[in-house]
Coordinates of C-alpha atoms in Angstrom, one line a residue:
M9 CA 0.0 0.0 0.0
I10 CA 1.2 3.5 -0.8
N11 CA 0.0 7.1 -1.0
L12 CA 0.5 8.5 -4.5
F13 CA 0.1 12.3 -4.9
E14 CA 0.6 14.4 -7.9
N15 CA 1.8 17.4 -5.9
L16 CA 2.4 17.9 -2.2
D17 CA -0.2 20.7 -1.9
V18 CA -2.1 21.7 1.2
E19 CA -4.7 18.9 0.8
S20 CA -2.0 16.2 0.3
T21 CA -0.1 17.5 3.3
D22 CA -3.3 17.4 5.4
F23 CA -3.9 13.9 4.2
L24 CA -0.4 12.8 5.3
R25 CA -0.7 14.6 8.6
S26 CA -4.1 12.9 9.3
Q27 CA -2.4 9.6 8.8
L28 CA 0.3 10.6 11.2
F29 CA -2.2 11.6 13.8
A30 CA -4.0 8.3 13.4
N31 CA -0.6 6.5 13.7
L32 CA -0.9 5.0 10.2
K33 CA 2.4 4.4 8.5
I34 CA 1.9 4.3 4.8
P35 CA 4.8 5.0 2.4
S36 CA 4.2 8.2 0.4
V37 CA 5.3 9.1 -3.1
V38 CA 4.8 12.6 -4.7
I39 CA 5.1 12.6 -8.5
N40 CA 6.3 16.2 -8.9
D41 CA 9.1 17.3 -6.7
D42 CA 9.2 21.1 -6.0
G43 CA 12.6 20.7 -4.2
F44 CA 11.2 21.0 -0.7
L45 CA 9.5 17.6 -0.1
P46 CA 9.8 16.3 3.5
I47 CA 12.6 13.8 4.1
E48 CA 10.1 10.9 4.6
V49 CA 8.3 11.6 1.3
D50 CA 9.7 10.1 -1.9
S51 CA 9.6 11.2 -5.5
P52 CA 11.0 9.8 -8.8
F53 CA 12.6 13.1 -9.5
K54 CA 14.0 13.4 -6.0
F55 CA 15.4 9.9 -6.2
Y56 CA 17.2 10.3 -9.5
C57 CA 18.5 13.8 -8.7
G58 CA 20.1 12.2 -5.6
F59 CA 20.4 15.2 -3.3
G60 CA 20.7 14.3 0.4
D61 CA 18.7 15.3 3.4
E62 CA 20.6 18.5 4.2
N63 CA 18.3 21.5 4.9
T64 CA 20.1 24.7 3.8
P65 CA 17.8 26.7 1.5
L66 CA 19.3 29.6 -0.5
Y67 CA 18.8 32.9 1.2
F68 CA 17.8 35.7 -1.2
N69 CA 21.0 37.7 -1.1
R70 CA 23.1 34.6 -1.8
L71 CA 21.6 34.2 -5.3
K72 CA 24.3 34.6 -8.0
V73 CA 23.3 37.3 -10.5
P74 CA 25.2 38.9 -13.4
E75 CA 27.6 41.7 -12.7
F76 CA 26.1 45.0 -11.9
H77 CA 22.7 43.4 -11.2
R78 CA 21.1 44.0 -7.8
I79 CA 18.5 42.2 -5.7
V80 CA 15.6 43.9 -3.8
A81 CA 13.2 42.0 -1.6
T82 CA 10.2 42.3 0.6
A83 CA 8.9 39.7 3.1
S84 CA 7.0 37.8 0.4
K85 CA 8.9 38.3 -2.9
G86 CA 12.2 39.4 -4.5
E87 CA 13.3 41.0 -7.7
V88 CA 16.5 41.3 -9.7
Y89 CA 17.3 44.6 -11.5
D90 CA 19.8 45.6 -14.2
L91 CA 19.9 49.3 -13.4
H92 CA 16.2 50.2 -13.7
Q93 CA 15.1 47.2 -15.8
K94 CA 13.7 44.2 -13.9
R95 CA 15.3 41.0 -15.1
A96 CA 13.9 38.4 -12.7
D97 CA 11.2 37.7 -10.1
I98 CA 12.2 35.7 -7.0
F99 CA 9.6 33.5 -5.3
F100 CA 10.2 32.4 -1.7
V101 CA 9.3 29.2 0.0
A102 CA 7.0 31.0 2.4
T103 CA 5.7 34.5 3.1
D104 CA 6.9 34.6 6.7
N105 CA 9.9 36.9 6.0
T106 CA 12.4 34.1 5.9
R107 CA 13.2 35.0 2.3
L108 CA 14.3 31.5 1.2
I109 CA 14.4 31.0 -2.5
K110 CA 12.3 28.4 -4.3
E111 CA 12.1 29.7 -7.9
V112 CA 13.7 32.5 -9.9
H113 CA 11.7 33.6 -13.0
W114 CA 14.1 35.2 -15.5
L115 CA 12.8 37.7 -18.0
D116 CA 13.9 38.8 -21.4
K117 CA 14.5 42.4 -22.4
N118 CA 10.8 42.8 -23.2
G119 CA 9.8 41.6 -19.7
N120 CA 8.5 38.2 -20.9
L121 CA 9.3 35.0 -19.0
S122 CA 12.3 33.3 -20.5
W123 CA 13.2 30.5 -18.1
I124 CA 12.7 29.4 -14.5
D125 CA 15.4 28.2 -12.1
H126 CA 14.2 25.8 -9.5
Y127 CA 16.1 25.5 -6.2
N128 CA 15.8 22.8 -3.5
R129 CA 16.1 22.6 0.3
Q130 CA 19.8 22.2 -0.1
G131 CA 20.0 25.6 -1.8
K132 CA 21.0 24.0 -5.1
L133 CA 19.7 24.5 -8.6
F134 CA 18.1 21.1 -9.3
A135 CA 15.9 21.9 -12.3
K136 CA 15.4 24.5 -15.1
T137 CA 12.3 25.1 -17.1
Y138 CA 12.5 26.7 -20.5
V139 CA 9.7 28.9 -21.9
N140 CA 8.8 29.8 -25.5
N141 CA 6.2 32.4 -26.3
G142 CA 4.7 32.0 -22.8
Q143 CA 4.5 28.2 -22.9
Q144 CA 6.7 26.0 -20.8
V145 CA 8.3 23.5 -23.3
L146 CA 11.2 21.8 -21.6
K147 CA 12.3 20.9 -18.1
R148 CA 15.8 19.6 -17.2
Y149 CA 16.7 18.0 -13.9
F150 CA 20.2 17.8 -12.5
N151 CA 22.0 15.8 -9.8
K152 CA 24.2 17.2 -7.1
D153 CA 27.1 17.3 -9.6
G154 CA 25.2 19.4 -12.1
K155 CA 24.8 16.6 -14.5
E156 CA 21.5 16.3 -16.4
V157 CA 19.6 13.2 -15.2
I158 CA 16.1 13.7 -16.5
T159 CA 14.8 15.6 -19.6
Q160 CA 11.1 16.2 -19.6
Y161 CA 9.4 17.5 -22.8
L162 CA 6.4 19.4 -21.5
V163 CA 4.5 19.7 -24.7
S164 CA 4.6 16.1 -26.0
G165 CA 4.9 14.6 -22.5
D166 CA 8.0 12.4 -23.3
I167 CA 10.6 11.8 -20.7
L168 CA 14.3 10.7 -21.1
L169 CA 16.0 9.2 -18.0
H170 CA 19.7 9.1 -18.1
E171 CA 20.4 6.2 -15.8
E172 CA 23.7 4.4 -15.4
N173 CA 24.9 5.3 -18.9
I174 CA 21.6 4.1 -20.3
E175 CA 19.1 6.4 -21.8
R176 CA 15.5 5.2 -21.1
Y177 CA 12.6 6.6 -23.0
F178 CA 9.1 7.0 -21.5
A179 CA 6.1 8.1 -23.6
N180 CA 4.5 9.9 -20.7
L181 CA 4.9 10.8 -17.0
A182 CA 2.7 7.9 -15.8
Q183 CA 5.1 5.3 -17.5
F184 CA 8.1 7.0 -15.8
V185 CA 6.4 6.9 -12.4
T186 CA 5.4 3.3 -12.8
Y187 CA 9.0 2.3 -13.8
Y188 CA 10.2 4.1 -10.6
L189 CA 7.6 2.4 -8.4
R190 CA 8.6 -1.0 -9.6
K191 CA 12.3 -0.3 -9.4
K192 CA 11.9 0.8 -5.7
K193 CA 9.8 -2.3 -5.1
Y194 CA 6.8 -0.5 -3.6
Q195 CA 3.8 -2.7 -2.6
L196 CA 1.2 -1.7 -5.3
D197 CA -1.7 -3.8 -4.1
H198 CA -3.6 -0.7 -2.8
I199 CA -2.9 2.9 -3.9
F200 CA -4.4 5.9 -2.2
Y201 CA -4.5 8.8 -4.7
N202 CA -6.2 12.2 -4.7
T203 CA -6.2 13.6 -8.3
L204 CA -7.9 12.6 -11.5
N205 CA -4.8 13.3 -13.5
Q206 CA -1.3 11.7 -13.4
S207 CA -1.8 9.6 -10.2
M208 CA -5.0 8.2 -11.7
M209 CA -3.1 7.4 -15.0
V210 CA -0.6 5.5 -13.0
S211 CA -3.4 3.4 -11.3
L212 CA -5.0 2.7 -14.7
G213 CA -1.7 1.6 -16.2
L214 CA -1.0 -1.0 -13.5
Q215 CA -2.1 -4.6 -13.9
N216 CA -5.6 -5.1 -12.6
D217 CA -4.5 -7.1 -9.6
G218 CA -5.0 -4.4 -7.0
S219 CA -7.7 -2.3 -5.3
D220 CA -7.2 1.4 -5.3
T221 CA -9.0 4.4 -3.6
L222 CA -9.6 7.9 -4.9
F223 CA -9.7 10.5 -2.1
W224 CA -11.5 13.5 -3.7
H225 CA -11.1 16.9 -2.0
E226 CA -11.7 19.4 -4.8
K227 CA -14.9 21.4 -4.9
I228 CA -17.6 20.0 -7.1
T229 CA -19.8 22.6 -8.9
N230 CA -22.6 21.4 -11.1
D231 CA -21.5 17.9 -12.2
L232 CA -19.1 15.2 -11.3
P233 CA -15.7 15.3 -13.0
G234 CA -15.5 13.3 -16.3
N235 CA -12.7 11.1 -15.1
M236 CA -14.7 10.2 -12.0
K237 CA -17.5 9.1 -14.2
Y238 CA -15.1 7.0 -16.1
L239 CA -14.1 5.2 -12.9
M240 CA -17.8 4.7 -12.2
D241 CA -18.6 3.3 -15.6
N242 CA -15.6 1.1 -16.1
S243 CA -14.1 -1.8 -14.2
T244 CA -10.6 -0.6 -13.0
R245 CA -8.4 -1.0 -10.0
T246 CA -10.2 1.9 -8.3
K247 CA -13.0 0.4 -6.2
H248 CA -13.6 3.2 -3.7
I249 CA -14.2 7.0 -4.0
V250 CA -13.9 8.9 -0.7
F251 CA -15.3 12.5 -0.5
Q252 CA -13.2 14.7 1.7
N253 CA -15.3 17.9 1.3
Y254 CA -18.1 17.7 3.9
V255 CA -20.4 20.2 2.1
D256 CA -20.0 18.4 -1.2
W257 CA -20.7 15.1 0.5
Q258 CA -24.0 16.4 1.9
T259 CA -25.0 17.7 -1.5
W260 CA -24.1 14.5 -3.5
K261 CA -24.4 11.5 -1.2
N262 CA -28.0 10.8 -2.1
K263 CA -27.4 11.4 -5.8
L264 CA -24.6 8.9 -6.2
P265 CA -25.5 5.5 -7.8
N266 CA -25.0 2.4 -5.8
D267 CA -24.8 0.0 -8.8
K268 CA -21.5 1.2 -10.3
N269 CA -18.0 -0.2 -10.3
V270 CA -17.0 1.9 -7.2
D271 CA -18.6 2.7 -3.8
F272 CA -18.7 6.1 -2.1
R273 CA -18.1 7.3 1.4
F274 CA -16.9 10.3 3.3
L275 CA -13.7 10.9 5.3
G276 CA -12.5 14.4 6.3
M277 CA -9.1 15.3 7.9
I278 CA -7.7 15.2 11.4
Y279 CA -6.8 18.7 12.5
P280 CA -4.9 19.5 15.7
H281 CA -6.7 21.5 18.3
P282 CA -4.3 22.2 21.2
R283 CA -6.9 24.3 23.1
G284 CA -10.5 25.2 23.3
N285 CA -12.2 28.6 22.9
K286 CA -12.1 30.5 26.2
M287 CA -14.5 33.2 25.1
R288 CA -12.1 36.1 25.7
P289 CA -13.0 39.4 24.0
E290 CA -9.7 39.4 22.1
A291 CA -9.7 39.5 18.3
V292 CA -6.8 39.1 15.9
I293 CA -6.3 40.4 12.3
L294 CA -3.1 39.4 10.4
T295 CA -2.3 41.6 7.4
N296 CA 0.4 42.9 5.2
S297 CA -1.9 45.6 3.8
D298 CA -3.5 48.7 5.2
Q299 CA -6.7 47.8 3.2
I300 CA -8.9 46.3 6.0
E301 CA -12.6 46.3 5.2
H302 CA -14.6 48.8 7.3
L303 CA -12.0 48.7 10.0
D304 CA -13.2 52.1 11.5
E305 CA -16.8 50.8 11.7
V306 CA -15.8 47.4 13.1
V307 CA -13.6 48.9 15.9
Q308 CA -16.3 51.4 16.8
A309 CA -19.2 48.9 16.7
M310 CA -17.4 46.6 19.2
P311 CA -15.8 48.9 21.9
N312 CA -15.6 45.9 24.3
I313 CA -13.4 43.9 22.0
H314 CA -9.7 44.3 21.9
F315 CA -8.4 44.2 18.3
N316 CA -4.9 43.0 17.8
I317 CA -3.7 43.9 14.3
A318 CA -0.3 42.4 13.4
A319 CA 1.9 42.6 10.3
I320 CA 5.2 41.0 9.5
T321 CA 6.3 44.2 7.7
E322 CA 6.2 47.9 8.5
M323 CA 2.8 49.5 8.8
S324 CA 1.6 52.5 6.8
S325 CA 0.6 55.8 8.4
K326 CA -3.0 54.9 7.6
L327 CA -2.9 51.8 9.7
L328 CA -0.8 53.4 12.5
A329 CA -3.5 56.0 12.9
F330 CA -5.7 53.4 14.6
K331 CA -3.6 53.8 17.7
K332 CA -6.1 56.5 18.6
Y333 CA -8.6 53.8 19.6
N334 CA -8.3 52.4 23.1
N335 CA -9.4 49.0 22.0
V336 CA -6.7 48.6 19.2
R337 CA -3.2 47.3 19.6
L338 CA -0.8 47.4 16.6
Y339 CA 2.1 45.0 16.0
P340 CA 4.2 46.1 13.1
N341 CA 7.1 43.8 12.1
A342 CA 5.6 41.2 14.4
T343 CA 7.8 38.2 15.1
T344 CA 6.6 34.6 14.9
K345 CA 6.7 34.4 18.7
Q346 CA 4.5 37.5 19.0
I347 CA 1.9 36.1 16.6
Q348 CA 1.9 32.7 18.3
E349 CA 1.2 34.5 21.7
L350 CA -1.6 36.5 20.1
Y351 CA -3.2 33.2 18.9
Q352 CA -2.9 31.7 22.3
T353 CA -4.5 34.7 24.1
S354 CA -7.3 35.5 21.6
D355 CA -10.6 33.7 20.7
I356 CA -11.8 35.6 17.7
Y357 CA -10.3 35.9 14.3
L358 CA -11.5 38.5 11.7
D359 CA -10.7 37.6 8.1
I360 CA -11.4 41.1 6.8
N361 CA -8.1 42.3 5.3
H362 CA -7.6 42.7 1.6
G363 CA -4.5 41.3 -0.2
N364 CA -2.8 38.0 0.3
E365 CA -3.2 35.9 3.4
I366 CA 0.0 35.6 5.5
L367 CA 1.2 32.8 7.7
D368 CA -1.9 30.6 7.0
A369 CA -3.7 33.0 9.3
V370 CA -7.2 31.5 8.9
R371 CA -6.1 27.9 9.2
G372 CA -4.1 28.8 12.3
A373 CA -7.2 30.4 13.9
F374 CA -9.3 27.3 13.0
E375 CA -6.8 25.0 14.7
Q376 CA -6.8 27.2 17.8
N377 CA -10.7 26.9 17.9
M378 CA -11.0 30.6 17.5
L379 CA -14.4 31.8 16.2
I380 CA -13.7 33.0 12.6
L381 CA -15.8 35.7 10.9
G382 CA -15.3 37.7 7.7
F383 CA -16.8 39.6 4.8
E384 CA -17.8 38.2 1.5
N385 CA -15.1 40.2 -0.4
T386 CA -12.2 39.5 2.0
L387 CA -12.3 35.7 2.6
H388 CA -8.9 33.9 2.2
N389 CA -9.7 30.4 3.2
S390 CA -13.5 29.9 3.2
Q391 CA -13.2 26.1 4.0
F392 CA -12.6 27.0 7.6
I393 CA -15.3 29.7 7.9
S394 CA -18.9 28.7 8.5
S395 CA -21.2 30.4 6.0
E396 CA -23.3 31.9 8.8
N397 CA -20.3 33.8 9.9
V398 CA -19.7 35.5 6.5
F399 CA -21.3 38.9 6.1
K400 CA -21.8 41.5 3.4
P401 CA -19.5 44.5 3.7
N402 CA -22.3 46.7 4.9
E403 CA -23.4 44.3 7.7
V404 CA -20.9 45.3 10.4
D405 CA -23.7 45.5 12.9
K406 CA -24.7 41.9 12.2
M407 CA -21.1 40.8 12.7
A408 CA -20.9 42.7 16.0
D409 CA -24.2 41.1 17.2
K410 CA -22.9 37.6 16.2
I411 CA -19.7 38.1 18.2
S412 CA -21.6 39.6 21.2
D413 CA -24.0 36.7 21.3
A414 CA -21.2 34.1 21.1
L415 CA -19.2 35.7 23.9
S416 CA -22.2 36.0 26.2
D417 CA -23.4 32.4 25.9
T418 CA -21.2 29.3 26.4
N419 CA -23.6 27.0 24.6
N420 CA -23.8 29.4 21.7
M421 CA -20.1 29.6 21.3
R422 CA -19.8 25.8 21.6
E423 CA -22.4 25.3 18.8
L424 CA -20.6 27.9 16.6
I425 CA -17.2 26.2 17.0
D426 CA -18.7 22.7 16.5
E427 CA -20.4 23.9 13.3
Q428 CA -17.2 25.5 12.1
R429 CA -15.3 22.2 12.6
L430 CA -18.1 20.1 11.1
L431 CA -18.3 22.1 7.8
A432 CA -14.5 22.0 7.5
G433 CA -14.6 18.2 7.5
D434 CA -12.9 17.9 10.9
V435 CA -13.0 14.2 12.0
S436 CA -11.7 12.4 15.1
V437 CA -8.8 9.9 15.1
E438 CA -11.3 7.1 15.8
Q439 CA -13.5 8.0 12.8
Y440 CA -10.4 8.2 10.6
K441 CA -9.0 4.8 11.6
E442 CA -12.5 3.2 11.2
V443 CA -12.8 4.3 7.5
I444 CA -9.2 3.5 6.6
G445 CA -9.6 0.2 8.3
D446 CA -12.8 -0.6 6.4
L447 CA -11.0 0.2 3.1
N448 CA -8.2 -2.2 4.0
K449 CA -10.6 -4.9 5.1
E450 CA -12.5 -4.6 1.8
K451 CA -9.3 -4.7 -0.1
K452 CA -8.2 -7.8 1.7
K453 CA -11.7 -9.3 1.2
S454 CA -11.6 -8.5 -2.5
T455 CA -8.1 -10.0 -2.7
L456 CA -9.3 -13.2 -0.9
V457 CA -12.3 -13.4 -3.3
E458 CA -10.0 -13.1 -6.2
Q459 CA -7.7 -15.8 -4.8
H460 CA -10.7 -18.2 -4.2
A461 CA -11.9 -17.5 -7.7
L462 CA -8.5 -18.4 -9.1
K463 CA -8.3 -21.6 -7.0
R464 CA -11.8 -22.6 -8.3
L465 CA -10.7 -21.9 -11.8
E466 CA -7.5 -23.9 -11.3
K467 CA -9.6 -26.7 -9.9
V468 CA -11.9 -26.8 -12.9
E469 CA -9.0 -26.7 -15.3
E470 CA -7.3 -29.5 -13.3
N471 CA -10.5 -31.6 -13.5
Q472 CA -10.8 -31.0 -17.2
R473 CA -7.2 -31.9 -17.7
K474 CA -7.6 -35.1 -15.7
A475 CA -10.7 -36.1 -17.6
Y476 CA -8.9 -35.6 -20.9
E477 CA -5.8 -37.5 -19.6
K478 CA -8.2 -40.3 -18.4
K479 CA -9.7 -40.5 -21.9
Q480 CA -6.3 -40.6 -23.4
N481 CA -4.9 -43.2 -21.1
D482 CA -7.9 -45.7 -21.0
F483 CA -7.3 -49.0 -23.0
P484 CA -9.4 -48.7 -26.3
W485 CA -11.5 -51.9 -26.0
K486 CA -14.3 -50.5 -28.0
Q487 CA -12.1 -49.6 -31.0
I488 CA -10.4 -53.0 -30.9
T489 CA -13.7 -54.9 -30.8
M490 CA -15.1 -52.9 -33.7
G491 CA -11.9 -53.5 -35.7
L492 CA -12.1 -57.3 -35.1
L493 CA -15.7 -57.5 -36.2
F494 CA -15.0 -55.5 -39.3
G495 CA -12.1 -57.9 -40.0
I496 CA -14.2 -61.0 -39.6
I497 CA -16.8 -59.6 -42.0
L498 CA -14.2 -59.0 -44.6
L499 CA -12.8 -62.5 -44.1
L500 CA -16.2 -64.1 -44.6
M501 CA -16.8 -62.1 -47.7
L502 CA -13.5 -63.4 -49.2
I503 CA -14.3 -67.0 -48.3
Q504 CA -17.7 -66.7 -50.0
M505 CA -16.1 -65.3 -53.2
I506 CA -13.6 -68.2 -53.3
V507 CA -16.2 -70.9 -52.9
K508 CA -18.2 -69.4 -55.8

């Protein structure tokens, strides 16, 4: 059994972390390596590039640039300039002001993307993507010595693997991944996968001697995805489809057929909750922008709430002006420790800032069991916010009433937090183990049925073979008797002719 993910995105990370919380040890393979996979997660690209486990990412000012070029950076992004002309965009691993390089997008003289340099957790250039007229056409992967080990043609999908002085050709990514999985001798009897693209193609390409499970986390709009319907209409290794979005499951569970080639069920994620909500009138807003929706009205509508507004950068004069309110505390250039302390001492989070989300603010508030509220036009991670806690921009009073009611009634706050967790698909360790256990039992049951069927087939074939051998080995009395009678008749006919 293995986990097979196309990318180690947030959902895949949550899936792996849920297994960790449930004490389930399942080997994990990620098809596409971004250079920062955890040590315990494998990848075919990571394997053939052969970098070690060292964790020394490249700091932004250590990037080698042409002579007379200069680097400028903020907490979330960097740029390379040749005098006044921008020549590259630098993308960091995270937006927490650590400024560790993940990718550098180099531009031509017209400002168009020319190629991308990919850096890994060792701070080394491990891949390079070439761009032609805005389309990525070729990607080369290198080992720690700078030697090219994989050539990936992004338009046609072909892959060349330069392995031990042998050049191996693969028509597509799925073939390459399958070759790697077999080379590493992974147990492929049951694959957990969570996309309907490359990981599904790998499952379809394997021999039909396993039982796989699709874990589906993406939002479904009007209809089921076409590839999901394919799995339903055709007999493949995929026998189970598990919905991980609770809202979608409630919408679709009674519409799904029960006479197809797969069965359906629900399983969310296990989220850590180190503490409960203590109903303190302390609210947090994390922002790197001074554009905070109706902040004046919000602060004035709730004079009994202390608003802690933190940024990991400097604050503008517009935001600093809120010092005039007694119930506002500002934290410019906040450290990670300061923000952690705010999350420990606050029980309300307001997702009302415009611009990018920083430090996974909403998710962090969810895991701390903070009551999360926001406006329709400012939501950053709606998965963790109950729809009843989302308001129109002109409904500040309704938001204030919701917060007041929650802080004044323990039962009300408990119900709001429970609803928030339910809609996010938050499940217990026991629930998680039960569903995964059922999938494994059904896989084993299916395997046993297949084994019994093969034994029965072998028995039938053996009986048929024995019957045939018996017929071949029996002494042919009937044939001999008939032959003798025919001979006697001929002899009598000859005697009669002689007498005449």
